[in-house]
CSV table of C-alpha atoms in Angstrom, one decimal:
chain,number,residue,atom,x,y,z
A,1,MET,CA,-98.1,-90.0,13.5
A,2,ILE,CA,-99.9,-93.3,13.2
A,3,LEU,CA,-102.0,-94.5,16.2
A,4,GLU,CA,-102.6,-98.2,16.0
A,5,ILE,CA,-105.4,-99.6,18.3
A,6,CYS,CA,-105.6,-103.3,19.1
A,7,VAL,CA,-109.2,-104.7,19.4
A,8,ASP,CA,-110.6,-108.1,20.0
A,9,ASP,CA,-114.3,-107.6,19.3
A,10,VAL,CA,-116.7,-105.8,16.9
A,11,ALA,CA,-117.6,-103.2,19.5
A,12,GLY,CA,-114.0,-102.4,20.1
A,13,LEU,CA,-113.4,-102.1,16.3
A,14,GLU,CA,-116.2,-99.6,16.0
A,15,ALA,CA,-115.0,-97.7,19.0
A,16,ALA,CA,-111.5,-97.5,17.7
A,17,VAL,CA,-112.7,-96.2,14.3
A,18,ARG,CA,-114.9,-93.6,15.9
A,19,GLY,CA,-112.2,-92.5,18.3
A,20,GLY,CA,-109.8,-91.7,15.5
A,21,ALA,CA,-107.4,-94.6,15.2
A,22,ASP,CA,-105.2,-94.7,12.1
A,23,ARG,CA,-104.7,-98.5,11.9
A,24,ILE,CA,-106.3,-101.5,13.6
A,25,GLU,CA,-104.5,-104.5,15.1
A,26,LEU,CA,-107.1,-107.2,15.0
A,27,CYS,CA,-106.9,-110.0,17.6
A,28,ALA,CA,-109.0,-112.3,19.7
A,29,ALA,CA,-108.5,-112.8,23.5
A,30,LEU,CA,-106.5,-109.7,24.3
A,31,SER,CA,-106.6,-110.7,27.9
A,32,GLY,CA,-104.1,-113.4,27.0
A,33,GLY,CA,-101.9,-111.1,24.9
A,34,GLY,CA,-103.9,-111.6,21.7
A,35,VAL,CA,-104.3,-114.5,19.3
A,36,THR,CA,-105.6,-114.9,15.8
A,37,PRO,CA,-109.1,-113.7,15.3
A,38,SER,CA,-111.8,-115.6,13.4
A,39,ALA,CA,-112.2,-115.4,9.7
A,40,GLY,CA,-115.6,-113.8,10.2
A,41,PHE,CA,-114.1,-111.0,12.3
A,42,MET,CA,-111.4,-110.5,9.6
A,43,GLN,CA,-114.1,-110.1,7.0
A,44,ARG,CA,-116.0,-107.7,9.1
A,45,ALA,CA,-112.9,-105.6,9.8
A,46,ALA,CA,-112.2,-105.4,6.1
A,47,SER,CA,-115.0,-102.9,5.7
A,48,CYS,CA,-114.0,-100.6,8.6
A,49,GLY,CA,-112.3,-98.1,6.4
A,50,LEU,CA,-108.9,-98.3,8.0
A,51,PRO,CA,-105.8,-100.4,7.4
A,52,VAL,CA,-106.0,-103.6,9.4
A,53,SER,CA,-103.2,-105.8,10.6
A,54,VAL,CA,-104.1,-109.3,11.8
A,55,MET,CA,-102.5,-111.0,14.7
A,56,ILE,CA,-101.1,-114.3,13.6
A,57,ARG,CA,-100.6,-116.3,16.8
A,58,PRO,CA,-102.3,-119.7,17.1
A,59,ARG,CA,-102.4,-119.8,20.9
A,60,ALA,CA,-101.5,-117.9,24.0
A,61,GLY,CA,-98.3,-118.7,25.9
A,62,ASP,CA,-94.8,-118.6,24.5
A,63,PHE,CA,-93.8,-118.0,20.9
A,64,VAL,CA,-92.1,-121.3,20.3
A,65,PHE,CA,-94.2,-123.0,17.7
A,66,THR,CA,-94.3,-126.5,16.4
A,67,ARG,CA,-94.4,-127.5,12.8
A,68,ASP,CA,-98.2,-128.1,13.0
A,69,GLU,CA,-98.7,-124.6,14.6
A,70,ALA,CA,-96.6,-123.0,11.8
A,71,ASP,CA,-98.8,-124.6,9.2
A,72,VAL,CA,-101.9,-123.2,11.0
A,73,MET,CA,-100.2,-119.8,11.0
A,74,LYS,CA,-99.8,-120.0,7.2
A,75,ARG,CA,-103.5,-120.9,6.8
A,76,ASP,CA,-104.4,-117.9,8.9
A,77,ILE,CA,-102.2,-115.7,6.7
A,78,ASP,CA,-104.2,-117.1,3.8
A,79,ALA,CA,-107.4,-116.2,5.6
A,80,ALA,CA,-106.2,-112.6,6.2
A,81,ARG,CA,-105.3,-112.2,2.5
A,82,ALA,CA,-108.6,-113.7,1.4
A,83,ALA,CA,-110.5,-111.2,3.7
A,84,GLY,CA,-108.7,-108.3,1.9
A,85,LEU,CA,-106.7,-107.1,4.9
A,86,SER,CA,-103.5,-105.2,4.5
A,87,GLY,CA,-101.2,-106.5,7.1
A,88,LEU,CA,-100.0,-109.1,9.6
A,89,VAL,CA,-98.6,-109.0,13.1
A,90,LEU,CA,-96.4,-112.1,13.9
A,91,GLY,CA,-93.4,-113.4,15.6
A,92,ALA,CA,-91.7,-116.7,16.6
A,93,SER,CA,-89.0,-117.7,19.1
A,94,LEU,CA,-86.5,-120.5,19.6
A,95,ALA,CA,-86.3,-122.2,23.0
A,96,ASP,CA,-83.8,-119.6,24.3
A,97,GLY,CA,-86.0,-116.7,23.4
A,98,SER,CA,-84.1,-115.6,20.3
A,99,LEU,CA,-86.0,-115.0,17.1
A,100,ASP,CA,-86.8,-118.2,15.1
A,101,ILE,CA,-85.2,-116.8,11.9
A,102,ALA,CA,-86.0,-119.8,9.8
A,103,LEU,CA,-89.7,-119.8,10.6
A,104,LEU,CA,-90.0,-116.0,10.3
A,105,GLU,CA,-88.4,-116.2,6.9
A,106,GLU,CA,-90.9,-118.9,5.9
A,107,LEU,CA,-93.8,-116.9,7.1
A,108,ARG,CA,-92.5,-113.7,5.4
A,109,ARG,CA,-92.3,-115.5,2.1
A,110,HIS,CA,-95.8,-116.9,2.6
A,111,ALA,CA,-97.1,-113.4,3.4
A,112,ASP,CA,-95.4,-111.7,0.4
A,113,GLY,CA,-97.2,-108.5,-0.5
A,114,LEU,CA,-98.7,-107.9,2.9
A,115,ASP,CA,-97.4,-105.4,5.5
A,116,MET,CA,-95.8,-107.0,8.5
A,117,THR,CA,-95.2,-106.1,12.1
A,118,LEU,CA,-92.8,-108.1,14.3
A,119,HIS,CA,-94.7,-108.4,17.6
A,120,ARG,CA,-93.6,-108.6,21.2
A,121,ALA,CA,-91.8,-111.9,20.7
A,122,PHE,CA,-89.1,-109.4,20.3
A,123,ASP,CA,-89.4,-108.5,24.0
A,124,VAL,CA,-88.2,-111.9,25.2
A,125,VAL,CA,-85.0,-112.1,23.1
A,126,PRO,CA,-81.7,-112.3,25.0
A,127,ASN,CA,-80.0,-109.7,22.8
A,128,MET,CA,-82.2,-106.9,21.4
A,129,ASP,CA,-79.5,-105.3,19.3
A,130,GLU,CA,-79.0,-108.6,17.5
A,131,ALA,CA,-82.7,-109.1,17.1
A,132,LEU,CA,-83.1,-105.6,15.8
A,133,GLU,CA,-80.6,-106.3,13.0
A,134,ALA,CA,-82.3,-109.7,12.3
A,135,ALA,CA,-85.7,-108.0,12.0
A,136,ILE,CA,-84.2,-105.5,9.5
A,137,ASP,CA,-82.6,-108.3,7.5
A,138,LEU,CA,-86.0,-110.2,7.4
A,139,GLY,CA,-87.7,-107.1,5.9
A,140,PHE,CA,-90.0,-106.2,8.7
A,141,PRO,CA,-91.1,-102.5,8.4
A,142,ARG,CA,-91.7,-102.2,12.2
A,143,ILE,CA,-91.2,-103.8,15.6
A,144,LEU,CA,-93.9,-103.6,18.3
A,145,THR,CA,-92.1,-103.5,21.6
A,146,SER,CA,-92.2,-102.4,25.2
A,147,GLY,CA,-88.4,-102.4,25.4
A,148,GLY,CA,-88.6,-105.7,27.1
A,149,ALA,CA,-90.5,-104.3,30.1
A,150,ARG,CA,-94.1,-104.8,31.3
A,151,SER,CA,-95.0,-101.4,29.9
A,152,ALA,CA,-93.5,-99.0,27.3
A,153,LEU,CA,-93.0,-96.4,30.0
A,154,GLU,CA,-90.9,-98.8,32.1
A,155,GLY,CA,-88.9,-99.7,29.0
A,156,ILE,CA,-88.5,-96.1,27.8
A,157,GLU,CA,-84.7,-96.0,27.9
A,158,VAL,CA,-84.4,-99.3,26.0
A,159,LEU,CA,-86.9,-98.0,23.5
A,160,ALA,CA,-84.9,-94.8,23.0
A,161,HIS,CA,-81.7,-96.9,22.5
A,162,LEU,CA,-83.5,-99.1,19.9
A,163,SER,CA,-84.8,-96.0,18.1
A,164,GLU,CA,-81.3,-94.6,17.9
A,165,ARG,CA,-79.8,-97.8,16.7
A,166,ALA,CA,-82.5,-98.4,14.1
A,167,ALA,CA,-81.6,-95.0,12.6
A,168,GLY,CA,-84.6,-95.0,10.3
A,169,ARG,CA,-84.0,-98.5,9.0
A,170,ILE,CA,-87.1,-99.9,10.8
A,171,VAL,CA,-89.9,-98.3,12.8
A,172,ILE,CA,-89.8,-98.8,16.6
A,173,MET,CA,-93.4,-98.8,17.6
A,174,PRO,CA,-93.9,-98.5,21.4
A,175,GLY,CA,-96.7,-100.5,22.9
A,176,ALA,CA,-97.9,-102.0,26.2
A,177,GLY,CA,-99.6,-99.8,28.8
A,178,VAL,CA,-99.7,-96.7,26.5
A,179,ARG,CA,-102.4,-94.4,27.9
A,180,PRO,CA,-103.3,-90.7,27.4
A,181,GLN,CA,-101.8,-89.9,30.8
A,182,SER,CA,-98.4,-91.6,30.0
A,183,VAL,CA,-97.8,-91.1,26.3
A,184,GLN,CA,-96.2,-87.6,26.6
A,185,ALA,CA,-93.2,-89.0,28.4
A,186,LEU,CA,-92.6,-91.3,25.5
A,187,LEU,CA,-93.1,-88.6,22.9
A,188,ASP,CA,-90.6,-86.3,24.8
A,189,ARG,CA,-87.9,-89.0,25.1
A,190,PHE,CA,-87.3,-90.1,21.5
A,191,PRO,CA,-88.8,-89.7,17.9
A,192,ILE,CA,-91.9,-91.7,17.4
A,193,THR,CA,-93.8,-92.1,14.1
A,194,GLU,CA,-96.1,-95.0,15.1
A,195,ILE,CA,-97.5,-95.9,18.5
A,196,HIS,CA,-99.7,-98.9,19.7
A,197,ALA,CA,-102.3,-98.9,22.4
A,198,SER,CA,-105.4,-100.8,23.5
A,199,CYS,CA,-107.1,-97.9,25.3
A,200,SER,CA,-109.1,-100.5,27.2
A,201,ALA,CA,-111.4,-100.1,30.1
A,202,VAL,CA,-113.4,-102.6,32.3
A,203,PRO,CA,-117.1,-102.5,31.3
A,204,PRO,CA,-119.9,-102.8,33.9
A,205,TYR,CA,-119.8,-106.3,35.4
A,206,ASP,CA,-122.5,-108.1,37.4
A,207,PRO,CA,-120.9,-111.0,39.4
A,208,GLU,CA,-124.4,-112.2,40.3
A,209,SER,CA,-125.5,-112.7,36.7
A,210,ARG,CA,-126.0,-116.2,35.5
A,211,VAL,CA,-123.4,-115.6,32.7
A,212,ALA,CA,-120.8,-114.7,35.4
A,213,LYS,CA,-121.7,-117.5,37.7
A,214,LEU,CA,-121.3,-120.1,35.0
A,215,GLY,CA,-117.9,-118.7,34.2
A,216,PHE,CA,-118.6,-117.2,30.8
A,217,THR,CA,-117.3,-113.8,31.8
A,218,GLY,CA,-115.4,-112.2,34.6
A,219,ASP,CA,-114.3,-108.9,36.1
A,220,GLY,CA,-111.0,-109.1,34.1
A,221,ARG,CA,-112.7,-108.6,30.7
A,222,LYS,CA,-111.9,-105.3,29.1
A,223,GLY,CA,-113.3,-103.3,26.1
A,224,THR,CA,-112.0,-100.5,23.9
A,225,ASP,CA,-112.7,-97.1,25.4
A,226,GLU,CA,-113.7,-94.7,22.6
A,227,ALA,CA,-113.0,-91.7,24.7
A,228,ALA,CA,-109.5,-92.9,25.6
A,229,VAL,CA,-108.8,-93.4,21.9
A,230,ARG,CA,-110.0,-89.9,21.1
A,231,GLU,CA,-107.9,-88.4,23.9
A,232,LEU,CA,-104.8,-90.2,22.9
A,233,LYS,CA,-105.2,-89.2,19.2
A,234,ALA,CA,-105.7,-85.6,20.3
A,235,ILE,CA,-102.4,-85.7,22.2
A,236,LEU,CA,-100.5,-87.2,19.3
A,237,THR,CA,-102.0,-84.6,16.9
A,238,ALA,CA,-101.1,-81.7,19.2
A,239,HIS,CA,-97.5,-83.1,19.6
A,240,HIS,CA,-97.1,-83.3,15.8
A,241,LYS,CA,-98.5,-79.8,15.2
A,242,GLY,CA,-96.1,-78.6,17.9
A,243,GLY,CA,-93.3,-79.1,15.5
A,244,VAL,CA,-91.5,-81.9,17.3
A,245,GLU,CA,-89.4,-83.8,14.8
A,246,LEU,CA,-91.0,-87.2,14.0
């Protein structure tokens, strides 16, 4: 059972490692769904001792990318490779929400030799069964998805359907709102081999500080909670040892 923790700063990276994560998803600006982190952060993460997959997303918003944005994504793939990281997290859509197969194939070729996750661009597709087959044909090892819902728990029945349809051809990795108190329902509903979480919490915040008053931080900022990572990992380990088929 692989626990992937997404982080967007050095403190979060260190908390995830100490808490027992098996893999890191490296991002910036998780409050906006995550975008590509800096080259410096990639280089720092390379020494964390865990496999690291880098978010390749040039901006927040939709997943419909221009030619210039696609070129930036390829440069970011090059940066991840140069940093010595093992994987990428990416996706791209057409205007109707369906997967941009041509761009994804181009990015896949550019990323040859790196592990790849199809991110939650999958959650906006008009037909998930078709998108699942397309992801398999493109060679993605896994899909990060909430089942098209705001949280994996809300999308649990769709996730179960996708898992059954995938039939071992691709990993369905639940993500979005996965917490220690909610993960058991997912584990009990369908076989899971990899799961994604942020385990985030809101750190102490002083609205009267000068930093806050000048708009450099706010009460919406979150950080990785080491205790939540550790608790989630313990639940997954106990589930695995309990003999549930994975």
